[in-house]
mmCIF file of C-alpha atoms in Angstrom:
data_model
loop_
_atom_site.group_PDB
_atom_site.id
_atom_site.type_symbol
_atom_site.label_atom_id
_atom_site.label_comp_id
_atom_site.label_asym_id
_atom_site.label_seq_id
_atom_site.Cartn_x
_atom_site.Cartn_y
_atom_site.Cartn_z
ATOM 1 C CA MET A 15 111.302 111.677 72.077
ATOM 2 C CA ILE A 16 110.229 108.207 70.922
ATOM 3 C CA ASN A 17 109.197 107.903 67.291
ATOM 4 C CA ARG A 18 105.806 106.203 67.521
ATOM 5 C CA ASP A 19 105.491 105.721 63.739
ATOM 6 C CA LYS A 20 105.508 102.070 62.699
ATOM 7 C CA VAL A 21 108.641 100.771 61.026
ATOM 8 C CA THR A 22 107.428 97.875 58.911
ATOM 9 C CA PHE A 23 110.108 95.271 58.305
ATOM 10 C CA LEU A 24 108.514 92.077 59.663
ATOM 11 C CA LYS A 25 105.199 90.353 59.159
ATOM 12 C CA THR A 26 103.571 90.221 62.587
ATOM 13 C CA GLU A 27 101.152 87.367 63.281
ATOM 14 C CA ILE A 28 98.785 86.919 66.235
ATOM 15 C CA LYS A 29 98.209 83.297 67.226
ATOM 16 C CA LYS A 30 96.306 81.620 70.040
ATOM 17 C CA PRO A 31 98.542 79.467 72.253
ATOM 18 C CA SER A 32 98.804 75.785 71.379
ATOM 19 C CA TYR A 33 101.603 73.258 71.547
ATOM 20 C CA GLU A 34 102.477 73.994 67.919
ATOM 21 C CA VAL A 35 102.461 77.755 68.432
ATOM 22 C CA LEU A 36 104.627 77.466 71.554
ATOM 23 C CA CYS A 37 107.090 75.309 69.568
ATOM 24 C CA GLU A 38 107.155 77.989 66.857
ATOM 25 C CA ALA A 39 107.750 80.700 69.458
ATOM 26 C CA ALA A 40 110.541 78.692 71.107
ATOM 27 C CA GLU A 41 112.298 78.225 67.772
ATOM 28 C CA LEU A 42 112.099 81.954 67.046
ATOM 29 C CA ILE A 43 113.543 82.773 70.469
ATOM 30 C CA LYS A 44 116.343 80.212 70.059
ATOM 31 C CA LYS A 45 117.214 81.935 66.758
ATOM 32 C CA GLY A 46 117.545 85.266 68.559
ATOM 33 C CA GLU A 47 114.143 86.716 67.698
ATOM 34 C CA VAL A 48 111.601 88.531 69.893
ATOM 35 C CA VAL A 49 108.094 87.200 70.613
ATOM 36 C CA ALA A 50 105.238 88.855 72.529
ATOM 37 C CA ILE A 51 103.962 86.684 75.377
ATOM 38 C CA PRO A 52 101.005 86.857 77.776
ATOM 39 C CA THR A 53 101.463 87.043 81.531
ATOM 40 C CA GLU A 54 99.096 87.698 84.423
ATOM 41 C CA THR A 55 100.378 91.305 84.669
ATOM 42 C CA VAL A 56 100.827 92.726 81.136
ATOM 43 C CA TYR A 57 102.079 91.352 77.818
ATOM 44 C CA GLY A 58 105.856 91.083 77.506
ATOM 45 C CA LEU A 59 108.413 91.225 74.675
ATOM 46 C CA ALA A 60 110.393 88.031 75.195
ATOM 47 C CA ALA A 61 113.897 87.133 74.078
ATOM 48 C CA ASP A 62 116.698 84.872 75.336
ATOM 49 C CA ALA A 63 117.907 86.682 78.470
ATOM 50 C CA TYR A 64 121.427 85.284 78.014
ATOM 51 C CA ASN A 65 121.722 86.499 74.385
ATOM 52 C CA PRO A 66 122.771 90.176 74.272
ATOM 53 C CA GLU A 67 122.021 90.515 70.541
ATOM 54 C CA ALA A 68 118.492 89.176 71.076
ATOM 55 C CA CYS A 69 117.908 91.510 74.020
ATOM 56 C CA GLU A 70 119.185 94.397 71.949
ATOM 57 C CA LYS A 71 116.277 93.684 69.573
ATOM 58 C CA ILE A 72 113.879 94.247 72.491
ATOM 59 C CA PHE A 73 115.334 97.699 73.103
ATOM 60 C CA LYS A 74 115.149 98.482 69.370
ATOM 61 C CA ALA A 75 111.539 97.285 69.000
ATOM 62 C CA LYS A 76 110.408 99.321 72.022
ATOM 63 C CA GLY A 77 112.607 102.375 71.532
ATOM 64 C CA ARG A 78 113.656 101.730 75.148
ATOM 65 C CA PRO A 79 116.522 103.608 76.865
ATOM 66 C CA GLN A 80 119.543 101.317 77.254
ATOM 67 C CA ASP A 81 119.880 102.005 81.001
ATOM 68 C CA ASN A 82 116.356 100.752 81.749
ATOM 69 C CA PRO A 83 116.947 97.157 82.945
ATOM 70 C CA LEU A 84 114.911 94.164 81.775
ATOM 71 C CA ILE A 85 113.186 91.639 84.039
ATOM 72 C CA ILE A 86 114.076 88.028 83.333
ATOM 73 C CA HIS A 87 111.330 85.417 83.588
ATOM 74 C CA ILE A 88 112.053 81.902 84.857
ATOM 75 C CA CYS A 89 110.063 78.668 85.140
ATOM 76 C CA ASP A 90 111.864 77.058 88.099
ATOM 77 C CA LEU A 91 114.366 77.778 90.859
ATOM 78 C CA ASP A 92 117.211 76.138 88.936
ATOM 79 C CA MET A 93 117.030 79.013 86.436
ATOM 80 C CA LEU A 94 117.247 81.455 89.334
ATOM 81 C CA LYS A 95 120.338 79.694 90.737
ATOM 82 C CA ASN A 96 121.972 79.701 87.289
ATOM 83 C CA SER A 97 121.430 83.462 86.903
ATOM 84 C CA VAL A 98 122.247 85.030 90.286
ATOM 85 C CA LYS A 99 125.151 84.936 92.731
ATOM 86 C CA GLU A 100 123.319 85.048 96.044
ATOM 87 C CA ILE A 101 119.807 84.074 97.148
ATOM 88 C CA PRO A 102 118.872 85.232 100.659
ATOM 89 C CA PRO A 103 116.737 82.772 102.646
ATOM 90 C CA LEU A 104 114.045 85.472 102.700
ATOM 91 C CA ALA A 105 113.905 85.348 98.882
ATOM 92 C CA LEU A 106 113.168 81.628 98.963
ATOM 93 C CA THR A 107 110.424 82.224 101.521
ATOM 94 C CA LEU A 108 108.856 84.906 99.317
ATOM 95 C CA ALA A 109 109.175 82.663 96.257
ATOM 96 C CA GLU A 110 107.351 79.904 98.119
ATOM 97 C CA HIS A 111 104.451 82.227 98.885
ATOM 98 C CA PHE A 112 104.279 84.432 95.770
ATOM 99 C CA TRP A 113 105.703 82.464 92.803
ATOM 100 C CA SER A 114 104.360 81.815 90.308
ATOM 101 C CA GLY A 115 103.082 85.349 90.565
ATOM 102 C CA SER A 116 103.524 89.087 90.292
ATOM 103 C CA LEU A 117 106.622 89.562 92.439
ATOM 104 C CA THR A 118 109.998 90.533 90.971
ATOM 105 C CA MET A 119 113.107 90.263 93.149
ATOM 106 C CA ILE A 120 116.494 91.851 92.462
ATOM 107 C CA PHE A 121 119.721 89.897 93.014
ATOM 108 C CA PRO A 122 123.447 90.261 92.237
ATOM 109 C CA LYS A 123 123.799 88.755 88.773
ATOM 110 C CA LYS A 124 126.165 86.132 87.428
ATOM 111 C CA ASP A 125 128.233 86.863 84.316
ATOM 112 C CA ILE A 126 125.897 84.664 82.252
ATOM 113 C CA VAL A 127 123.406 87.559 82.384
ATOM 114 C CA PRO A 128 124.782 90.135 79.933
ATOM 115 C CA ASP A 129 124.977 93.838 80.721
ATOM 116 C CA THR A 130 122.543 94.495 77.869
ATOM 117 C CA THR A 131 119.864 92.604 79.795
ATOM 118 C CA SER A 132 120.614 94.244 83.154
ATOM 119 C CA GLY A 133 120.881 97.783 81.786
ATOM 120 C CA GLY A 134 124.582 97.886 82.676
ATOM 121 C CA LEU A 135 123.910 97.083 86.336
ATOM 122 C CA ASP A 136 125.543 94.339 88.403
ATOM 123 C CA THR A 137 122.089 93.207 89.513
ATOM 124 C CA VAL A 138 119.242 91.477 87.697
ATOM 125 C CA ALA A 139 115.482 91.495 88.296
ATOM 126 C CA VAL A 140 113.844 88.047 88.263
ATOM 127 C CA ARG A 141 110.284 86.746 88.439
ATOM 128 C CA MET A 142 108.252 83.612 87.698
ATOM 129 C CA PRO A 143 105.071 84.555 85.795
ATOM 130 C CA ASP A 144 101.677 83.083 86.647
ATOM 131 C CA ASN A 145 100.764 81.955 83.133
ATOM 132 C CA GLU A 146 100.883 78.294 82.168
ATOM 133 C CA ASP A 147 101.564 78.878 78.469
ATOM 134 C CA THR A 148 104.433 81.255 79.191
ATOM 135 C CA LEU A 149 105.934 78.906 81.792
ATOM 136 C CA ASN A 150 105.806 76.101 79.225
ATOM 137 C CA LEU A 151 107.448 78.361 76.648
ATOM 138 C CA ILE A 152 110.299 79.199 79.020
ATOM 139 C CA LYS A 153 110.782 75.481 79.686
ATOM 140 C CA MET A 154 110.861 74.784 75.930
ATOM 141 C CA CYS A 155 113.472 77.494 75.407
ATOM 142 C CA GLY A 156 115.636 76.174 78.246
ATOM 143 C CA VAL A 157 116.732 79.686 79.264
ATOM 144 C CA PRO A 158 115.169 82.611 81.132
ATOM 145 C CA LEU A 159 113.319 85.086 78.945
ATOM 146 C CA ALA A 160 113.916 88.807 79.244
ATOM 147 C CA ALA A 161 110.462 90.318 78.844
ATOM 148 C CA PRO A 162 109.633 93.984 79.461
ATOM 149 C CA SER A 163 106.145 95.211 78.593
ATOM 150 C CA ALA A 164 105.312 94.762 74.904
ATOM 151 C CA ASN A 165 104.634 98.409 74.067
ATOM 152 C CA LEU A 166 106.492 101.324 72.566
ATOM 153 C CA SER A 167 108.591 102.807 75.348
ATOM 154 C CA GLY A 168 106.627 105.453 77.210
ATOM 155 C CA SER A 169 103.216 104.258 76.012
ATOM 156 C CA PRO A 170 100.611 102.548 78.217
ATOM 157 C CA SER A 171 101.481 98.918 78.831
ATOM 158 C CA PRO A 172 99.477 96.355 76.811
ATOM 159 C CA THR A 173 96.911 94.120 78.488
ATOM 160 C CA THR A 174 95.575 92.485 75.299
ATOM 161 C CA ALA A 175 97.207 91.053 72.190
ATOM 162 C CA GLN A 176 95.470 93.797 70.189
ATOM 163 C CA HIS A 177 97.255 96.450 72.270
ATOM 164 C CA VAL A 178 100.553 94.742 71.432
ATOM 165 C CA TYR A 179 99.693 94.640 67.735
ATOM 166 C CA ALA A 180 98.875 98.364 67.741
ATOM 167 C CA ASP A 181 102.428 99.138 68.957
ATOM 168 C CA MET A 182 104.475 96.260 67.555
ATOM 169 C CA ASN A 183 103.002 95.487 64.124
ATOM 170 C CA GLY A 184 106.013 95.204 61.818
ATOM 171 C CA ARG A 185 108.520 95.155 64.669
ATOM 172 C CA ILE A 186 108.249 91.521 65.837
ATOM 173 C CA PRO A 187 107.252 88.274 64.081
ATOM 174 C CA LEU A 188 104.773 86.741 66.566
ATOM 175 C CA ILE A 189 102.272 87.690 69.276
ATOM 176 C CA ILE A 190 100.864 84.871 71.409
ATOM 177 C CA ASP A 191 97.284 85.836 72.224
ATOM 178 C CA GLY A 192 96.550 84.615 75.739
ATOM 179 C CA GLY A 193 93.522 86.879 76.214
ATOM 180 C CA GLU A 194 93.151 89.808 78.569
ATOM 181 C CA CYS A 195 95.702 90.016 81.378
ATOM 182 C CA LYS A 196 94.315 89.283 84.833
ATOM 183 C CA ASN A 197 96.064 91.979 86.895
ATOM 184 C CA GLY A 198 96.604 94.842 84.460
ATOM 185 C CA VAL A 199 99.660 96.425 86.116
ATOM 186 C CA GLU A 200 103.228 95.212 86.115
ATOM 187 C CA SER A 201 104.750 93.169 88.917
ATOM 188 C CA THR A 202 105.845 94.457 92.294
ATOM 189 C CA VAL A 203 109.638 94.963 92.250
ATOM 190 C CA ILE A 204 111.655 94.618 95.457
ATOM 191 C CA CYS A 205 115.261 94.514 96.577
ATOM 192 C CA PHE A 206 116.678 93.203 99.837
ATOM 193 C CA THR A 207 118.076 95.345 102.654
ATOM 194 C CA ASP A 208 119.830 94.743 105.974
ATOM 195 C CA GLY A 209 121.978 91.897 104.672
ATOM 196 C CA GLY A 210 119.056 90.157 102.985
ATOM 197 C CA THR A 211 116.663 90.281 105.957
ATOM 198 C CA GLY A 212 114.627 93.364 104.959
ATOM 199 C CA ILE A 213 112.538 94.342 101.932
ATOM 200 C CA LYS A 214 112.381 97.585 99.967
ATOM 201 C CA VAL A 215 109.551 98.078 97.452
ATOM 202 C CA LEU A 216 110.923 99.783 94.339
ATOM 203 C CA ARG A 217 107.798 99.477 92.181
ATOM 204 C CA PRO A 218 104.393 98.643 93.697
ATOM 205 C CA GLY A 219 102.002 96.094 92.215
ATOM 206 C CA VAL A 220 99.162 93.817 93.276
ATOM 207 C CA ILE A 221 101.486 92.168 95.804
ATOM 208 C CA THR A 222 101.451 95.044 98.250
ATOM 209 C CA ALA A 223 103.865 96.312 100.885
ATOM 210 C CA GLU A 224 101.309 95.283 103.485
ATOM 211 C CA MET A 225 101.393 91.692 102.202
ATOM 212 C CA LEU A 226 105.193 91.614 102.164
ATOM 213 C CA SER A 227 105.454 93.058 105.665
ATOM 214 C CA ARG A 228 104.139 89.776 107.047
ATOM 215 C CA PHE A 229 107.504 88.218 106.184
ATOM 216 C CA ALA A 230 110.027 90.968 106.964
ATOM 217 C CA LYS A 231 110.484 94.624 107.746
ATOM 218 C CA THR A 232 109.282 96.395 104.595
ATOM 219 C CA GLU A 233 109.920 99.947 103.422
ATOM 220 C CA THR A 234 108.868 101.780 100.264
ATOM 221 C CA ASP A 235 111.482 103.534 98.144
ATOM 222 C CA LYS A 236 111.183 107.324 97.876
ATOM 223 C CA ASN A 237 111.016 107.101 94.078
ATOM 224 C CA VAL A 238 107.669 105.252 94.163
ATOM 225 C CA PHE A 239 105.964 108.629 94.676
ATOM 226 C CA ALA A 240 108.642 110.964 93.334
ATOM 227 C CA LYS A 241 110.661 111.586 90.202
ATOM 228 C CA PRO A 242 114.205 110.173 90.486
ATOM 229 C CA ASP A 243 117.100 112.587 90.192
ATOM 230 C CA GLU A 244 118.275 113.044 86.608
ATOM 231 C CA ASN A 245 121.595 111.189 87.049
ATOM 232 C CA GLU A 246 120.413 108.698 89.667
ATOM 233 C CA LYS A 247 121.107 105.031 88.942
ATOM 234 C CA VAL A 248 117.759 103.229 89.187
ATOM 235 C CA ILE A 249 117.733 99.418 89.534
ATOM 236 C CA SER A 250 114.003 98.891 88.979
ATOM 237 C CA PRO A 251 112.424 98.870 85.513
ATOM 238 C CA GLY A 252 109.791 101.523 84.863
ATOM 239 C CA ALA A 253 110.940 103.925 87.566
ATOM 240 C CA LYS A 254 113.117 106.535 85.888
ATOM 241 C CA TYR A 255 111.393 107.853 82.781
ATOM 242 C CA LYS A 256 108.003 109.252 81.811
ATOM 243 C CA HIS A 257 106.100 106.066 81.268
ATOM 244 C CA TYR A 258 102.695 104.517 80.583
ATOM 245 C CA SER A 259 101.549 107.684 78.819
ATOM 246 C CA PRO A 260 99.096 108.009 75.909
ATOM 247 C CA ARG A 261 99.236 110.845 73.389
ATOM 248 C CA ALA A 262 96.600 112.693 75.379
ATOM 249 C CA ASP A 263 98.038 114.978 78.042
ATOM 250 C CA ILE A 264 97.370 113.394 81.454
ATOM 251 C CA THR A 265 96.862 115.264 84.729
ATOM 252 C CA ILE A 266 95.956 113.748 88.109
ATOM 253 C CA ILE A 267 93.148 115.375 90.093
ATOM 254 C CA GLU A 268 93.244 114.909 93.866
ATOM 255 C CA THR A 269 89.913 115.687 95.539
ATOM 256 C CA ASP A 270 87.413 114.274 98.018
ATOM 257 C CA SER A 271 84.568 116.301 96.505
ATOM 258 C CA ASP A 272 82.487 115.113 93.555
ATOM 259 C CA GLY A 273 81.152 118.649 93.223
ATOM 260 C CA LYS A 274 84.592 120.262 92.974
ATOM 261 C CA LEU A 275 85.639 117.632 90.437
ATOM 262 C CA ALA A 276 82.556 118.284 88.285
ATOM 263 C CA GLU A 277 83.041 122.054 88.498
ATOM 264 C CA PHE A 278 86.691 121.767 87.468
ATOM 265 C CA LEU A 279 86.051 119.378 84.560
ATOM 266 C CA ASN A 280 83.141 121.453 83.271
ATOM 267 C CA SER A 281 85.407 124.514 83.200
ATOM 268 C CA LYS A 282 87.600 122.573 80.732
ATOM 269 C CA ASN A 283 84.688 121.666 78.408
ATOM 270 C CA ASP A 284 86.391 122.635 75.156
ATOM 271 C CA GLY A 285 85.731 119.493 73.112
ATOM 272 C CA GLY A 286 89.130 117.915 73.705
ATOM 273 C CA THR A 287 88.889 117.122 77.421
ATOM 274 C CA TYR A 288 87.930 113.790 78.995
ATOM 275 C CA GLY A 289 87.490 112.892 82.631
ATOM 276 C CA VAL A 290 88.700 109.514 83.888
ATOM 277 C CA ILE A 291 86.622 108.915 86.995
ATOM 278 C CA PHE A 292 85.506 106.216 89.388
ATOM 279 C CA GLY A 293 82.070 106.063 87.695
ATOM 280 C CA GLY A 294 79.534 107.347 90.226
ATOM 281 C CA GLU A 295 80.225 111.076 90.030
ATOM 282 C CA LYS A 296 77.316 113.367 89.085
ATOM 283 C CA GLY A 297 77.013 116.627 87.175
ATOM 284 C CA ILE A 298 80.004 116.204 84.858
ATOM 285 C CA GLU A 299 79.362 117.626 81.381
ATOM 286 C CA VAL A 300 82.577 116.598 79.617
ATOM 287 C CA PRO A 301 82.870 113.030 78.244
ATOM 288 C CA THR A 302 83.986 110.587 80.916
ATOM 289 C CA ILE A 303 85.445 107.099 81.167
ATOM 290 C CA SER A 304 85.229 105.007 84.330
ATOM 291 C CA TYR A 305 88.302 103.066 85.363
ATOM 292 C CA GLY A 306 86.693 101.260 88.270
ATOM 293 C CA SER A 307 85.319 101.813 91.755
ATOM 294 C CA THR A 308 87.845 99.545 93.541
ATOM 295 C CA ALA A 309 91.644 99.511 93.476
ATOM 296 C CA GLN A 310 91.629 96.075 91.837
ATOM 297 C CA GLU A 311 89.323 97.305 89.061
ATOM 298 C CA GLN A 312 91.407 100.426 88.577
ATOM 299 C CA ALA A 313 94.604 98.387 88.282
ATOM 300 C CA HIS A 314 92.979 95.994 85.808
ATOM 301 C CA ASN A 315 91.504 98.787 83.654
ATOM 302 C CA LEU A 316 94.050 101.598 83.890
ATOM 303 C CA PHE A 317 96.212 100.961 80.832
ATOM 304 C CA ALA A 318 93.259 100.038 78.619
ATOM 305 C CA VAL A 319 91.526 103.275 79.639
ATOM 306 C CA LEU A 320 94.642 105.357 78.947
ATOM 307 C CA ARG A 321 94.816 103.789 75.491
ATOM 308 C CA LYS A 322 91.102 104.494 75.009
ATOM 309 C CA THR A 323 91.695 108.232 75.464
ATOM 310 C CA ASP A 324 93.776 108.140 72.296
ATOM 311 C CA GLU A 325 91.197 106.034 70.448
ATOM 312 C CA LEU A 326 88.585 108.687 71.323
ATOM 313 C CA GLY A 327 90.830 111.521 70.153
ATOM 314 C CA ALA A 328 91.220 113.178 73.563
ATOM 315 C CA LYS A 329 93.669 116.042 73.712
ATOM 316 C CA ARG A 330 93.818 115.937 77.502
ATOM 317 C CA ALA A 331 92.485 113.696 80.237
ATOM 318 C CA TYR A 332 92.093 114.466 83.919
ATOM 319 C CA VAL A 333 92.301 111.287 86.010
ATOM 320 C CA ARG A 334 90.765 111.155 89.464
ATOM 321 C CA CYS A 335 93.428 110.076 91.937
ATOM 322 C CA PRO A 336 92.976 106.603 93.447
ATOM 323 C CA GLU A 337 93.499 105.646 97.065
ATOM 324 C CA LYS A 338 97.208 105.602 97.928
ATOM 325 C CA THR A 339 97.117 102.382 99.930
ATOM 326 C CA GLY A 340 97.245 98.686 99.009
ATOM 327 C CA VAL A 341 96.830 98.010 95.290
ATOM 328 C CA GLY A 342 95.877 101.679 94.873
ATOM 329 C CA THR A 343 99.553 102.475 95.461
ATOM 330 C CA ALA A 344 100.417 100.666 92.212
ATOM 331 C CA VAL A 345 97.722 102.581 90.306
ATOM 332 C CA TYR A 346 98.909 105.911 91.709
ATOM 333 C CA ASN A 347 102.546 105.080 90.895
ATOM 334 C CA ARG A 348 101.666 104.408 87.238
ATOM 335 C CA LEU A 349 99.500 107.511 86.982
ATOM 336 C CA LEU A 350 102.275 109.743 88.324
ATOM 337 C CA ARG A 351 104.523 108.615 85.499
ATOM 338 C CA ALA A 352 101.793 108.773 82.856
ATOM 339 C CA ALA A 353 101.122 112.368 83.945
ATOM 340 C CA ALA A 354 104.828 113.237 84.208
ATOM 341 C CA PHE A 355 104.009 114.042 87.883
ATOM 342 C CA LYS A 356 101.430 116.768 87.014
ATOM 343 C CA THR A 357 98.870 116.906 89.857
ATOM 344 C CA ILE A 358 96.109 119.365 90.749
ATOM 345 C CA ILE A 359 94.649 119.393 94.271
ATOM 346 C CA LEU A 360 91.071 120.653 94.572
#
């Protein structure tokens, strides 16, 4: 169980990005410190990916299990070549189409990437974020930055600097406030199959399996919609543990009927229940929060809404299940883990 109480030992500052602030952040990272950075997906906790002591500080700040690998963030293909042993031609094709962007690819790692960063695996997950300030920061540092989501492990990922501050105040020295994240869910994570000619989606995101299938045969890993076996070695971040969860108890509701949903929620009207809905449902008597009528809106709003349930003092929240196709797959994947796979079908 993660201790969510704040451990105050650092003064945490929030600063808007500027050349001076990026220089300050680069100096902190070069000294082995951890800095929160904005990306187009969620905010990340960044440290020198090649420095095991610095990456250990990420795990300590988050309360993150040591076998949960970190994604390293690069600013150019030279950093990729310096970090990995093999790059399939398909990877370069995908990089050309999706980088900078929300696609993470897994490769056999070189020894320069420490086991601390890779979670003890012989592979490493790599992406190039679509955020100009963060790309400039990586360039200033001269090394890839390991940067998992900037939240306490298990909590909803942060999509604003204020979310980061709520979890990391006292744990890190600096948060770069780049505004609200564009996408709202973490990157799509893939590995390569069939000798580097096929794609397997390990964690869905806004770059969907349908989009990837234009370039190669694409399959979706069984653990996207299921809980991995207890002792299974998982190479994708965010796949193994209960994750993205607020203090409120989360349950997914699968139904095609607004009436059945309203009837169910009203039966739970005990003062501590909230409904997280699409927004157009009628007849619901418990307090509700809309997380969007489209998959893109739901992805953008999901983590902020899960955090809002705690701000409102909800004891439990029932979340209407999104579509399980396209970007909705990413939303459903995150909800399954936030709910610890608890689902009710009406």
